[in-house]
């Protein structure tokens, strides 16, 4: 598996603390942020037009972490999106001309009402909320990100899953004409991830359409991705084109490429090390010292009950 080990992360890839955005500057709005943030990659200008999300609402307190936010520049330039290259800075550079309109998500499988959703429909399906979540990458770094979206359950309700729907597969775009990384056999494309039905229905699971009050930037999975905050970041597939309800546990792209390292559940768990490194601590991008990793990435109150009676060492 080519996800970089924590030790491989160069010090220059870690943004200095001085680039931190505090919550007050966030309240000044996205325009001020663009000026105030400073760049992780000077010169890596965004060709993608930035567009505000109309009618964005604040989320209930349960979805709004009170921790300093990572900057827009950190979030868009320190990225894993292998379809655009395996270096953290590749996706920002290589996704500038990525076409996200028109965009359709096909929803099919064990549902009574299979159908497609255009991206404009998805933007109107439910009120779009700003939710501040931690993202913990399996490589032992983390960020705090102001996402925009609504619970995935809103979309699931629309298609009426049958009693046979036990899991959901998420397939993301693999277009070699637009995505240079897809020519690299680092994974078997397309990138496929999955959730158990009750995990997908948990209100924390976010169908994500934006960040920092704007439509999703290309490096972060435009125009629609998942964010599952109690699992390692790789469960949150980017640029989703197909959602399939199935009876049997899907084999995900990472399980296929390294089954001894990546299980289906992939819950953030400081007690279960990755076979090649510890998961006990993490580096918040922008900070120097590591911090303890929290069980379920700090969301245990909301999700621990989903796994009652399961051995989380076996079901890693
Ligand atoms: N989705 C796709 N399609 N391709 C990817 O390579 N990388 C995953 C996940 N989703 C990935 C993906 C990994 S490893 C992480 S940590 C998160 O995206 C990172 O999301 P972010 O870059 O927006 O923080």
Short mmCIF file of N, CA and C in Angstrom, two decimals, residues 162-222:
data_model
loop_
_atom_site.label_atom_id
_atom_site.label_comp_id
_atom_site.label_asym_id
_atom_site.label_seq_id
_atom_site.Cartn_x
_atom_site.Cartn_y
_atom_site.Cartn_z
N UNK A 162 -34.63 -1.72 0.37
CA UNK A 162 -35.41 -2.91 0.69
C UNK A 162 -34.79 -3.57 1.93
N UNK A 163 -35.46 -4.62 2.43
CA UNK A 163 -34.94 -5.34 3.60
C UNK A 163 -33.62 -6.04 3.28
N UNK A 164 -33.33 -6.26 2.01
CA UNK A 164 -32.06 -6.90 1.63
C UNK A 164 -30.87 -5.95 1.66
N UNK A 165 -31.13 -4.67 1.77
CA UNK A 165 -30.02 -3.70 1.75
C UNK A 165 -29.32 -3.71 3.09
N UNK A 166 -28.16 -4.37 3.15
CA UNK A 166 -27.42 -4.46 4.42
C UNK A 166 -26.18 -3.55 4.42
N UNK A 167 -25.69 -3.26 3.23
CA UNK A 167 -24.47 -2.44 3.08
C UNK A 167 -24.67 -1.48 1.91
N UNK A 168 -23.82 -0.45 1.86
CA UNK A 168 -23.83 0.46 0.72
C UNK A 168 -22.40 0.57 0.17
N UNK A 169 -22.31 0.49 -1.15
CA UNK A 169 -21.02 0.70 -1.84
C UNK A 169 -21.02 2.11 -2.43
N UNK A 170 -19.88 2.76 -2.36
CA UNK A 170 -19.72 4.08 -2.97
C UNK A 170 -18.63 3.98 -4.03
N UNK A 171 -18.97 4.23 -5.27
CA UNK A 171 -18.00 4.17 -6.36
C UNK A 171 -17.68 5.60 -6.77
N UNK A 172 -16.40 5.86 -6.97
CA UNK A 172 -16.01 7.22 -7.33
C UNK A 172 -15.51 7.24 -8.78
N UNK A 173 -15.39 8.43 -9.33
CA UNK A 173 -15.03 8.54 -10.75
C UNK A 173 -13.60 8.04 -11.00
N UNK A 174 -13.43 7.33 -12.12
CA UNK A 174 -12.07 6.96 -12.55
C UNK A 174 -12.00 7.28 -14.04
N UNK A 175 -11.59 8.48 -14.36
CA UNK A 175 -11.57 8.94 -15.75
C UNK A 175 -10.13 9.25 -16.14
N UNK A 176 -9.49 8.31 -16.87
CA UNK A 176 -8.06 8.52 -17.18
C UNK A 176 -7.81 9.77 -18.00
N UNK A 177 -8.85 10.28 -18.69
CA UNK A 177 -8.62 11.50 -19.49
C UNK A 177 -8.43 12.72 -18.59
N UNK A 178 -9.06 12.70 -17.43
CA UNK A 178 -8.98 13.86 -16.55
C UNK A 178 -8.12 13.61 -15.32
N UNK A 179 -7.90 12.32 -15.01
CA UNK A 179 -7.26 11.99 -13.73
C UNK A 179 -5.97 11.22 -14.01
N UNK A 180 -4.83 11.90 -14.01
CA UNK A 180 -3.59 11.24 -14.40
C UNK A 180 -3.22 10.06 -13.52
N UNK A 181 -3.65 10.08 -12.25
CA UNK A 181 -3.28 9.01 -11.32
C UNK A 181 -3.93 7.67 -11.65
N UNK A 182 -5.01 7.69 -12.43
CA UNK A 182 -5.73 6.45 -12.74
C UNK A 182 -4.91 5.55 -13.67
N UNK A 183 -3.89 6.14 -14.30
CA UNK A 183 -3.01 5.30 -15.14
C UNK A 183 -2.02 4.52 -14.27
N UNK A 184 -1.92 4.90 -13.01
CA UNK A 184 -0.99 4.27 -12.07
C UNK A 184 -1.73 3.12 -11.36
N UNK A 185 -1.18 1.90 -11.43
CA UNK A 185 -1.90 0.77 -10.80
C UNK A 185 -1.74 0.71 -9.28
N UNK A 186 -1.58 1.84 -8.65
CA UNK A 186 -1.45 1.88 -7.19
C UNK A 186 -2.67 1.26 -6.51
N UNK A 187 -3.84 1.39 -7.14
CA UNK A 187 -5.08 0.75 -6.69
C UNK A 187 -5.77 0.17 -7.91
N UNK A 188 -6.73 -0.75 -7.66
CA UNK A 188 -7.57 -1.19 -8.78
C UNK A 188 -8.73 -0.20 -8.85
N UNK A 189 -8.77 0.59 -9.90
CA UNK A 189 -9.79 1.62 -10.02
C UNK A 189 -11.10 1.03 -10.50
N UNK A 190 -12.25 1.60 -10.20
CA UNK A 190 -12.41 2.82 -9.43
C UNK A 190 -12.22 2.59 -7.92
N UNK A 191 -12.01 3.70 -7.23
CA UNK A 191 -11.94 3.71 -5.77
C UNK A 191 -13.33 3.34 -5.25
N UNK A 192 -13.41 2.26 -4.49
CA UNK A 192 -14.70 1.83 -3.94
C UNK A 192 -14.59 1.79 -2.42
N UNK A 193 -15.56 2.35 -1.76
CA UNK A 193 -15.63 2.25 -0.30
C UNK A 193 -17.03 1.78 0.09
N UNK A 194 -17.22 1.47 1.37
CA UNK A 194 -18.51 0.95 1.78
C UNK A 194 -18.80 1.23 3.25
N UNK A 195 -20.09 1.18 3.56
CA UNK A 195 -20.54 1.32 4.95
C UNK A 195 -21.62 0.27 5.21
N UNK A 196 -21.74 -0.13 6.48
CA UNK A 196 -22.88 -0.95 6.85
C UNK A 196 -24.09 0.00 6.91
N UNK A 197 -25.28 -0.55 6.71
CA UNK A 197 -26.48 0.30 6.62
C UNK A 197 -26.67 1.20 7.86
N UNK A 198 -26.47 0.63 9.06
CA UNK A 198 -26.69 1.46 10.25
C UNK A 198 -25.61 2.55 10.38
N UNK A 199 -24.40 2.27 9.88
CA UNK A 199 -23.37 3.31 9.89
C UNK A 199 -23.77 4.44 8.93
N UNK A 200 -24.28 4.03 7.77
CA UNK A 200 -24.67 5.04 6.77
C UNK A 200 -25.83 5.89 7.28
N UNK A 201 -26.71 5.27 8.08
CA UNK A 201 -27.88 5.99 8.59
C UNK A 201 -27.55 6.83 9.82
N UNK A 202 -26.39 6.63 10.43
CA UNK A 202 -26.03 7.46 11.58
C UNK A 202 -25.95 8.92 11.12
N UNK A 203 -26.61 9.83 11.86
CA UNK A 203 -26.66 11.21 11.36
C UNK A 203 -25.31 11.88 11.17
N UNK A 204 -24.25 11.37 11.81
CA UNK A 204 -22.92 11.97 11.59
C UNK A 204 -22.42 11.76 10.16
N UNK A 205 -22.83 10.66 9.51
CA UNK A 205 -22.35 10.38 8.14
C UNK A 205 -22.84 11.47 7.21
N UNK A 206 -21.90 12.14 6.58
CA UNK A 206 -22.23 13.37 5.85
C UNK A 206 -22.10 13.19 4.34
N UNK A 207 -23.16 13.53 3.63
CA UNK A 207 -23.03 13.69 2.18
C UNK A 207 -22.50 15.10 1.99
N UNK A 208 -21.28 15.20 1.53
CA UNK A 208 -20.54 16.47 1.63
C UNK A 208 -20.48 17.16 0.27
N UNK A 209 -20.85 18.41 0.26
CA UNK A 209 -20.91 19.19 -0.99
C UNK A 209 -20.00 20.41 -0.96
N UNK A 210 -19.39 20.68 0.19
CA UNK A 210 -18.57 21.88 0.25
C UNK A 210 -17.68 21.94 1.47
N UNK A 211 -16.89 23.01 1.52
CA UNK A 211 -16.13 23.31 2.73
C UNK A 211 -15.84 24.82 2.77
N UNK A 212 -15.64 25.32 3.98
CA UNK A 212 -15.46 26.76 4.17
C UNK A 212 -16.55 27.57 3.47
N UNK A 213 -17.79 27.09 3.50
CA UNK A 213 -18.92 27.85 2.98
C UNK A 213 -19.00 27.87 1.47
N UNK A 214 -18.14 27.12 0.79
CA UNK A 214 -18.10 27.13 -0.68
C UNK A 214 -18.28 25.71 -1.22
N UNK A 215 -18.64 25.62 -2.51
CA UNK A 215 -18.71 24.31 -3.15
C UNK A 215 -17.37 23.61 -2.99
N UNK A 216 -17.39 22.27 -2.94
CA UNK A 216 -16.15 21.51 -2.71
C UNK A 216 -15.05 21.90 -3.70
N UNK A 217 -13.86 22.17 -3.21
CA UNK A 217 -12.73 22.35 -4.12
C UNK A 217 -12.38 21.01 -4.79
N UNK A 218 -11.85 21.06 -5.99
CA UNK A 218 -11.55 19.81 -6.72
C UNK A 218 -10.65 18.85 -5.92
N UNK A 219 -9.58 19.31 -5.27
CA UNK A 219 -8.71 18.35 -4.58
C UNK A 219 -9.42 17.61 -3.43
N UNK A 220 -10.52 18.15 -2.96
CA UNK A 220 -11.21 17.54 -1.83
C UNK A 220 -12.43 16.72 -2.23
N UNK A 221 -12.56 16.44 -3.53
CA UNK A 221 -13.60 15.49 -3.93
C UNK A 221 -14.82 16.09 -4.58
N UNK A 222 -14.64 17.25 -5.25
CA UNK A 222 -15.76 17.89 -5.94
C UNK A 222 -16.38 16.92 -6.94
#
